[in-house]
Each structure stands twice: as structure tokens, then as C-alpha cells.
Amino acid sequence: MNTPLDKNGSAQPGKARKHSSRRAKALAGVSAVALLMTSLAHAQTPPSSETAMVRLIRGLIESGALKKDVGDALLAQAQTEAIAAQQVQRQAAAAPATAAASGRNKIEPGDVRVPYISASVRDQIRDEVKGEIMAQAKSEGWAAPNETPEWTKRIRIEGDMRVRGESRFYSGNNSNIETDWRNINSGSGYDVNPNTNLALPQLLNTRQDRANQLRIRARLGIFADISDSTQAGLRLASGSDDSPVSTTQTLGGGLNKKNIWLDQAWMSYKFNDMLKVTGGRFGNPFFSTEMLFSNDLNFDGLVAQFDKTLANKDLSVFGTLGLIPLEYSSDSSPGRSQNKLSSQNKWLIGAQVGAQWKLDAENRLRGAVAYYDFKNITGRVSDSCALYAGADGCNTDWSRPAFMQRGNTLMLLRNIALDPTNPANTPQPQYVGLASKFQLLDLNARWDTRIAGGYGFRLDGNFIRNLAYDENEMFRRATVGIVNNGGTAQPGVRGDFKSGANAYMMQATLGNPNPAAVGEWNVLAGYRRIEPDALPDAYNDSTFHQGGTNAKGYYLGGSYAFDKNTLFSGRWYATKSVYGAPVAIDTLQLELNTRF
């Protein structure tokens, strides 16, 4: 017999004895039934090659009621006793004939007398013994008839797949000079000195159509109910890169393998029916729209959520408080310097309160007000740094955004010292950072009702204002230069600079907002206008004007469920820039979506 080991690999004799005792008890119980059935067979049934007990044990093994190792042991025991019983039965059958031949009429030593037992009593005894054995097996965990293991009931697997055909159409009148500052920030910077660099910076495509791109999205999550209070989740997702706002993967690329990213990893604890705290990487905990936060965006950090249904049950209130780390500066920067920079952390602190009101059977209102404070994400001009003399970067390079899309007003970060021996030809590689601060007031409202013969109708509205927007402060902060939709402005010269602090959207949806059953559908129409510095351009929908701010336009769409949890969807976006050089982009998306 194998001795059980503990988690460190050490033998546990006590557990071995306990396990053996359990099996011994089970063997003894089944053996008793076997002996009983054997005795009954002596009196009332002819010998057979396989007893009822053997067939019973085989059935229990096949149904999964008995573990195989336990069942095999019981089966061997029962077969051995059945053979012995058959031998006794043959001897008992031969005894009367021998006695008649010899003229004896009395019971001699070795003869067996078995009283008659009715079939109903035999069945009752068999069922009682079987019930006792199976109850013990279930309580001790070595057999559980017709049941899956308990832990599987606490784990669920969820996922979704999307196949998309996407086409982008650009106006021929678009400006063909739009700098790709995201790529510049991720590299060694762009030399703005025309004496040492005649090349253009990296530029975004604004005129060449991109038709019929096939793209996919795949997400797979495992979620566990550890207890009534504790939950955990893990989700993987596709994605062409590490962009926080999209898990879409463009196909092609020489048929190379595609990337898989850690999309979510979180734990939560529910203190009661009203309060829950979650930590890790999790889905958007706020009631918001894609104008501010992309549907694919996940949040890092800690969040507390409150939800309470009031006494009349038609009104509930909710609240969310989040502490979200956006970026930590490198511990070892500058890499080639003995003197390291102090730690710099960027944060989002978000707070939201709201309510949901069921007016009647057909009308519901939901509204929320939120405040988002993006701390330490604004760019900073560096101290004088002598890159020409081998300095390993400048001391505010950390203030450039880890990720950006397009639209925000930017500022040059590096105060580059000129080589005194050749000042005119000193290279000046620049990074850019956000020129504005961001403290957002976010108002959301939703009305669900039914119209036109019972069709569902939803109206969503969202207004955002950047309370920290201050044009004068932006120019005072950007002592090296401002970069935005109007080009590069020299210190103190505003030129045709234009920006703004407001964003708003409206969207109407007719039908089921989330089709799932066959035949369910919806159509929608919406409009958005996002001024350049109304919100950080890094975190919103990456499709509308290809993401970011300084964008306005309308969109139309619809979905139809042609199978369970399987949809055909389509959307058309027509957008253009709010200020500055003209950039108009139309986008068509046709999709097949399924979830499980």
C-alpha cells in the first residue's frame, strides 16, 4: 500500500492508516453483503458464474460511484467469496442424495441449513447495506455517485471571438503632415534643429485608403468563486501590440503566429451585499462611454464599489472609488549614470456616484457624476542637459506619455544645452509631453423605454469638461515650445493655436442593446465632438477618428443575432478634425461576433 505524502513530499503514516481503515470498512461492508447473497443463493438459486454482488460492484464502478482502485479491490474480494460459496453450495446439493443412499435422515456435522428469505426482504437488506456504504463513501470523499467534483462548480470559463473586415477612407484634401509623436517618443526623439536634420519626422497616413483589412479579436477568461465573499479572475486576449485600448489583431503578416496578452488578473472581496473591493487588473469599474474609456480598456490598481437598493426596490444608488497607477518611472534612469533620478509616479484617482430609477414597467433612468484626477501626467521642461557632451538623456524624459493616440496639445520637454564650440550645429533630439493638466468632470445619463409597438429604445448622453484646462498656464509651462494641430509655436508666440476643454456625445439605440437570442437586433446612431484638451487622448475608443481627441462626427450601426450568442454587426463612422489642419476619415466595420 502506498503511504500518502504531504505537500512537501513527506510520508504521513497517520493518513495512510486512516485511508486503509476507510477501505477496510468498505470491504467489510460489501463482504457482508456478499456473504448474505451467497447464503441466499445456497437456499434458492442455482450456481452462476457471476453473482448479483459482483454485478452490483461492476455497475458502481462503471457509473463512477466507486473509484476504480476501491472498486477493483471490492470486486476481487466478492469474486473470491463467490467461488467459495459455489463450492459450499455444490457440497450442500450433494448431501441429500448421499444421505438417502445411506438411509440417514438427520443433520450431520458439515451440513448447512439456510432459512427461507423472501425476495422483498433480500432487496431491502441489499439496499440498506448499499446505502450505508455509499453514504460513507460520499462523506469520506472516495466516491460521489452522479456528481462532478465540488471545485468545478465554483469555476466558469467565458470567452468571445470576433472576425472583422475594416476599411478606412481618407479625404484627398487632408493635410499630409501629421506627426506620429507616439513613435518619436518611443525612440530616440526627433532632432528639431534644421541645421543638423533635414528629414521630416515620422508621419501618420492621412490620404491613402486602407480597404478590406481582416482583423480578429479573441478573449478567454477563467473566473472562480473561491467562497461566498472572494472571487478571482484571469483573462487572456489577442492584440497586435500592447495598446491599452484595443485587443484587435490584424491578420496577414506572412501568416506568422499572433500575440496573446495578459488582459485581466484580479481578486475581489465582498464585505457584504453592498460593498466590494477589487485589486489587480480588471475591467472598467465606472459607468462611462467610449468617448472617455475604450470598451477594451482595462484598469490596474484598486477599486471599491458600492451598490445599494433602497427600501422601495425601484431606486438604487451606486458609487465607485478607484486608485489607478498609470505609470512608474524607471528605477535605473539614467541607465549610464551613477546618479539616478528620483521616483516619479503617474496616477488616476477616480470617484463616481450615481443612481438607477425604475419609473414603471417600461421606463428606467440611470445617471452618474464622476471626477477623474490624472495626477503627474503633464509634461515638464527639463533642466539644461548637455546631450552633446554625452549626457544620458534629460531629467524630465519620464514625463512623456507611455501611450498616446492623437489630438492633445503637446509641449517640447528637453532644454538642450548648445555646444559652445558649435552652437548652430548642435543636435536637438526632442521628446514631447502633455501641455495641459487633466481634472475631468464627467456626466452620464441613460434612459431605457419602449416605443412603436414595444420595441426597446435607449438614449445615452455624456458630457465631459476638463476643469484644469488653462491656455495661459499651458504656454507658461511650455518654455521650449508648444506642438498641436496648428504646428509648432515658439515660446510666447501663439499663432493660430486653438484648443478646448469640452466633449459631448449623444447616442440612440432601437431594439435590444445586447442581442443574444436568435432574431434579436438593434440599430443605432450617434454623434461626438471632442475638443483637443477635453480629456487625455490615450484611453478612448480607437476607431472614432482612429482614436484620441480633436475629433467630431457621426456614426451609424446595427446588429442581428442569427444564432444563439452569435451576431452580425456593422458600423459606419464619418469623422473630421475640430481645429487645425483638415483631416477627414470614414471607417466601415463589418463583423461576426460570438461569445460563450
Short mmCIF file of N, CA, C and O in Angstrom, two decimals, residues 187-255:
data_model
loop_
_atom_site.label_atom_id
_atom_site.label_comp_id
_atom_site.label_asym_id
_atom_site.label_seq_id
_atom_site.Cartn_x
_atom_site.Cartn_y
_atom_site.Cartn_z
N GLY A 187 11.17 56.22 -29.37
CA GLY A 187 12.51 56.07 -29.92
C GLY A 187 13.50 57.01 -29.24
O GLY A 187 13.42 57.27 -28.04
N SER A 188 14.40 57.53 -30.05
CA SER A 188 15.46 58.41 -29.52
C SER A 188 15.14 59.88 -29.69
O SER A 188 16.01 60.73 -29.47
N GLY A 189 13.89 60.21 -30.06
CA GLY A 189 13.49 61.60 -30.21
C GLY A 189 13.68 62.10 -31.64
O GLY A 189 14.27 61.41 -32.49
N TYR A 190 13.18 63.30 -31.90
CA TYR A 190 13.28 63.91 -33.22
C TYR A 190 14.12 65.18 -33.13
O TYR A 190 13.83 66.07 -32.32
N ASP A 191 15.15 65.27 -33.95
CA ASP A 191 16.05 66.42 -33.95
C ASP A 191 15.36 67.60 -34.63
O ASP A 191 15.10 67.57 -35.83
N VAL A 192 15.05 68.63 -33.85
CA VAL A 192 14.32 69.78 -34.37
C VAL A 192 15.24 70.86 -34.92
O VAL A 192 14.76 71.91 -35.36
N ASN A 193 16.55 70.64 -34.89
CA ASN A 193 17.49 71.62 -35.43
C ASN A 193 17.61 71.41 -36.94
O ASN A 193 18.15 70.40 -37.39
N PRO A 194 17.14 72.37 -37.75
CA PRO A 194 17.19 72.18 -39.21
C PRO A 194 18.61 72.17 -39.77
O PRO A 194 18.82 71.75 -40.90
N ASN A 195 19.57 72.64 -38.97
CA ASN A 195 20.95 72.62 -39.45
C ASN A 195 21.57 71.23 -39.37
O ASN A 195 22.54 70.94 -40.10
N THR A 196 21.04 70.39 -38.51
CA THR A 196 21.59 69.05 -38.34
C THR A 196 20.64 67.94 -38.79
O THR A 196 21.02 66.77 -38.82
N ASN A 197 19.43 68.30 -39.14
CA ASN A 197 18.45 67.29 -39.56
C ASN A 197 17.50 67.90 -40.59
O ASN A 197 16.69 68.79 -40.26
N LEU A 198 17.57 67.42 -41.81
CA LEU A 198 16.69 67.89 -42.87
C LEU A 198 15.53 66.93 -43.12
O LEU A 198 14.64 67.22 -43.92
N ALA A 199 15.53 65.80 -42.44
CA ALA A 199 14.48 64.80 -42.65
C ALA A 199 13.22 65.20 -41.90
O ALA A 199 13.27 65.82 -40.83
N LEU A 200 12.07 64.81 -42.46
CA LEU A 200 10.80 65.02 -41.78
C LEU A 200 10.67 64.05 -40.61
O LEU A 200 11.30 62.98 -40.62
N PRO A 201 9.88 64.39 -39.62
CA PRO A 201 9.61 63.42 -38.55
C PRO A 201 8.76 62.28 -39.09
O PRO A 201 8.24 62.34 -40.21
N GLN A 202 8.59 61.24 -38.30
CA GLN A 202 7.67 60.17 -38.67
C GLN A 202 6.26 60.74 -38.78
O GLN A 202 5.80 61.46 -37.88
N LEU A 203 5.56 60.39 -39.87
CA LEU A 203 4.25 60.97 -40.16
C LEU A 203 3.17 59.89 -40.22
O LEU A 203 3.43 58.75 -40.61
N LEU A 204 1.96 60.28 -39.83
CA LEU A 204 0.80 59.40 -39.93
C LEU A 204 0.22 59.45 -41.33
O LEU A 204 0.29 60.47 -42.03
N ASN A 205 -0.37 58.33 -41.76
CA ASN A 205 -1.07 58.30 -43.04
C ASN A 205 -2.37 59.10 -42.92
O ASN A 205 -3.16 58.88 -42.01
N THR A 206 -2.59 60.01 -43.84
CA THR A 206 -3.83 60.79 -43.82
C THR A 206 -4.52 60.84 -45.19
O THR A 206 -5.59 61.46 -45.31
N ARG A 207 -3.95 60.17 -46.22
CA ARG A 207 -4.54 60.29 -47.55
C ARG A 207 -4.77 58.96 -48.26
O ARG A 207 -5.61 58.89 -49.16
N GLN A 208 -4.03 57.93 -47.93
CA GLN A 208 -4.12 56.67 -48.66
C GLN A 208 -5.12 55.73 -47.98
O GLN A 208 -4.97 55.38 -46.81
N ASP A 209 -6.16 55.34 -48.75
CA ASP A 209 -7.19 54.44 -48.21
C ASP A 209 -6.58 53.09 -47.83
O ASP A 209 -5.61 52.62 -48.43
N ARG A 210 -7.19 52.46 -46.85
CA ARG A 210 -6.81 51.12 -46.42
C ARG A 210 -8.08 50.28 -46.41
O ARG A 210 -8.88 50.35 -45.48
N ALA A 211 -8.28 49.49 -47.47
CA ALA A 211 -9.54 48.78 -47.65
C ALA A 211 -9.38 47.29 -47.33
O ALA A 211 -8.33 46.69 -47.56
N ASN A 212 -10.47 46.73 -46.81
CA ASN A 212 -10.61 45.27 -46.65
C ASN A 212 -9.51 44.64 -45.80
O ASN A 212 -8.96 43.60 -46.15
N GLN A 213 -9.21 45.24 -44.69
CA GLN A 213 -8.30 44.61 -43.75
C GLN A 213 -9.07 43.62 -42.88
O GLN A 213 -10.08 43.99 -42.28
N LEU A 214 -8.60 42.40 -42.81
CA LEU A 214 -9.22 41.40 -41.94
C LEU A 214 -8.54 41.45 -40.58
O LEU A 214 -7.31 41.42 -40.48
N ARG A 215 -9.37 41.49 -39.54
CA ARG A 215 -8.85 41.62 -38.18
C ARG A 215 -9.67 40.70 -37.26
O ARG A 215 -10.84 40.41 -37.54
N ILE A 216 -9.06 40.25 -36.19
CA ILE A 216 -9.74 39.37 -35.24
C ILE A 216 -9.56 39.88 -33.82
O ILE A 216 -8.63 40.66 -33.53
N ARG A 217 -10.43 39.43 -32.95
CA ARG A 217 -10.27 39.62 -31.51
C ARG A 217 -10.69 38.33 -30.83
O ARG A 217 -11.73 37.76 -31.15
N ALA A 218 -9.85 37.86 -29.91
CA ALA A 218 -10.17 36.64 -29.15
C ALA A 218 -9.83 36.89 -27.69
O ALA A 218 -8.76 37.39 -27.37
N ARG A 219 -10.77 36.51 -26.81
CA ARG A 219 -10.56 36.66 -25.36
C ARG A 219 -11.07 35.41 -24.66
O ARG A 219 -12.13 34.89 -25.00
N LEU A 220 -10.30 34.95 -23.69
CA LEU A 220 -10.66 33.75 -22.93
C LEU A 220 -10.36 33.99 -21.47
O LEU A 220 -9.23 34.32 -21.10
N GLY A 221 -11.40 33.83 -20.62
CA GLY A 221 -11.24 34.11 -19.20
C GLY A 221 -11.66 32.94 -18.33
O GLY A 221 -12.56 32.16 -18.69
N ILE A 222 -10.99 32.79 -17.20
CA ILE A 222 -11.34 31.80 -16.18
C ILE A 222 -11.65 32.58 -14.90
O ILE A 222 -10.82 33.37 -14.43
N PHE A 223 -12.84 32.35 -14.34
CA PHE A 223 -13.29 33.09 -13.17
C PHE A 223 -13.72 32.11 -12.09
O PHE A 223 -14.42 31.13 -12.38
N ALA A 224 -13.29 32.36 -10.86
CA ALA A 224 -13.52 31.41 -9.78
C ALA A 224 -14.21 32.07 -8.60
O ALA A 224 -13.84 33.18 -8.20
N ASP A 225 -15.22 31.40 -8.06
CA ASP A 225 -15.86 31.79 -6.81
C ASP A 225 -15.17 31.03 -5.68
O ASP A 225 -15.53 29.89 -5.38
N ILE A 226 -14.16 31.65 -5.10
CA ILE A 226 -13.39 30.98 -4.06
C ILE A 226 -14.28 30.68 -2.85
O ILE A 226 -14.20 29.62 -2.24
N SER A 227 -15.12 31.63 -2.51
CA SER A 227 -16.10 31.47 -1.43
C SER A 227 -17.26 32.40 -1.73
O SER A 227 -17.31 33.01 -2.80
N ASP A 228 -18.16 32.54 -0.78
CA ASP A 228 -19.27 33.47 -0.97
C ASP A 228 -18.78 34.92 -1.05
O ASP A 228 -19.49 35.78 -1.57
N SER A 229 -17.58 35.18 -0.53
CA SER A 229 -17.07 36.55 -0.47
C SER A 229 -15.92 36.82 -1.43
O SER A 229 -15.75 37.95 -1.88
N THR A 230 -15.12 35.81 -1.73
CA THR A 230 -13.89 36.01 -2.50
C THR A 230 -14.03 35.45 -3.91
O THR A 230 -14.49 34.32 -4.10
N GLN A 231 -13.61 36.26 -4.88
CA GLN A 231 -13.60 35.84 -6.28
C GLN A 231 -12.25 36.19 -6.89
O GLN A 231 -11.52 37.05 -6.38
N ALA A 232 -11.93 35.53 -7.99
CA ALA A 232 -10.69 35.81 -8.72
C ALA A 232 -10.95 35.59 -10.20
O ALA A 232 -11.83 34.82 -10.59
N GLY A 233 -10.18 36.29 -11.04
CA GLY A 233 -10.36 36.16 -12.47
C GLY A 233 -9.05 36.31 -13.22
O GLY A 233 -8.14 37.03 -12.79
N LEU A 234 -8.97 35.62 -14.35
CA LEU A 234 -7.79 35.69 -15.22
C LEU A 234 -8.29 35.64 -16.65
O LEU A 234 -9.10 34.78 -17.00
N ARG A 235 -7.83 36.60 -17.50
CA ARG A 235 -8.27 36.60 -18.90
C ARG A 235 -7.10 36.90 -19.82
O ARG A 235 -6.29 37.78 -19.53
N LEU A 236 -7.04 36.15 -20.91
CA LEU A 236 -6.06 36.38 -21.96
C LEU A 236 -6.76 36.97 -23.17
O LEU A 236 -7.96 36.75 -23.38
N ALA A 237 -6.02 37.75 -23.97
CA ALA A 237 -6.62 38.40 -25.13
C ALA A 237 -5.60 38.55 -26.24
O ALA A 237 -4.38 38.58 -25.99
N SER A 238 -6.10 38.65 -27.46
CA SER A 238 -5.25 38.91 -28.62
C SER A 238 -4.87 40.38 -28.65
O SER A 238 -5.25 41.16 -27.79
N GLY A 239 -4.12 40.78 -29.68
CA GLY A 239 -3.74 42.18 -29.84
C GLY A 239 -2.50 42.32 -30.69
O GLY A 239 -1.52 41.57 -30.52
N SER A 240 -2.52 43.28 -31.63
CA SER A 240 -1.37 43.50 -32.49
C SER A 240 -0.19 44.08 -31.73
O SER A 240 0.96 43.90 -32.11
N ASP A 241 -0.46 44.81 -30.64
CA ASP A 241 0.60 45.41 -29.83
C ASP A 241 0.08 45.55 -28.40
O ASP A 241 -0.98 45.05 -28.06
N ASP A 242 0.85 46.28 -27.57
CA ASP A 242 0.45 46.41 -26.16
C ASP A 242 -0.43 47.63 -25.91
O ASP A 242 -0.54 48.09 -24.77
N SER A 243 -1.07 48.14 -26.95
CA SER A 243 -2.01 49.26 -26.79
C SER A 243 -3.05 48.94 -25.72
O SER A 243 -3.65 47.86 -25.73
N PRO A 244 -3.31 49.85 -24.80
CA PRO A 244 -4.31 49.59 -23.75
C PRO A 244 -5.75 49.66 -24.25
O PRO A 244 -6.65 49.21 -23.55
N VAL A 245 -5.97 50.22 -25.45
CA VAL A 245 -7.34 50.49 -25.89
C VAL A 245 -7.84 49.55 -26.97
O VAL A 245 -8.96 49.71 -27.45
N SER A 246 -7.05 48.55 -27.36
CA SER A 246 -7.51 47.64 -28.40
C SER A 246 -6.89 46.26 -28.20
O SER A 246 -5.69 46.15 -27.94
N THR A 247 -7.72 45.22 -28.33
CA THR A 247 -7.24 43.85 -28.34
C THR A 247 -7.45 43.23 -29.73
O THR A 247 -7.49 42.02 -29.88
N THR A 248 -7.55 44.09 -30.74
CA THR A 248 -7.75 43.64 -32.11
C THR A 248 -6.40 43.28 -32.74
O THR A 248 -5.42 44.00 -32.59
N GLN A 249 -6.39 42.17 -33.46
CA GLN A 249 -5.18 41.68 -34.13
C GLN A 249 -5.41 41.72 -35.64
O GLN A 249 -6.36 41.12 -36.16
N THR A 250 -4.55 42.44 -36.35
CA THR A 250 -4.62 42.47 -37.81
C THR A 250 -4.01 41.20 -38.37
O THR A 250 -2.92 40.79 -37.97
N LEU A 251 -4.73 40.54 -39.29
CA LEU A 251 -4.25 39.30 -39.88
C LEU A 251 -3.22 39.60 -40.98
O LEU A 251 -2.97 40.75 -41.31
N GLY A 252 -2.68 38.53 -41.54
CA GLY A 252 -1.62 38.71 -42.52
C GLY A 252 -0.27 38.58 -41.85
O GLY A 252 -0.05 37.71 -41.00
N GLY A 253 0.66 39.45 -42.24
CA GLY A 253 2.00 39.43 -41.65
C GLY A 253 2.77 38.17 -41.99
O GLY A 253 3.57 37.68 -41.17
N GLY A 254 2.54 37.63 -43.21
CA GLY A 254 3.26 36.42 -43.59
C GLY A 254 2.77 35.17 -42.90
O GLY A 254 3.50 34.19 -42.79
N LEU A 255 1.53 35.21 -42.42
CA LEU A 255 0.93 34.07 -41.71
C LEU A 255 1.69 33.72 -40.43
O LEU A 255 1.68 32.57 -39.98
#
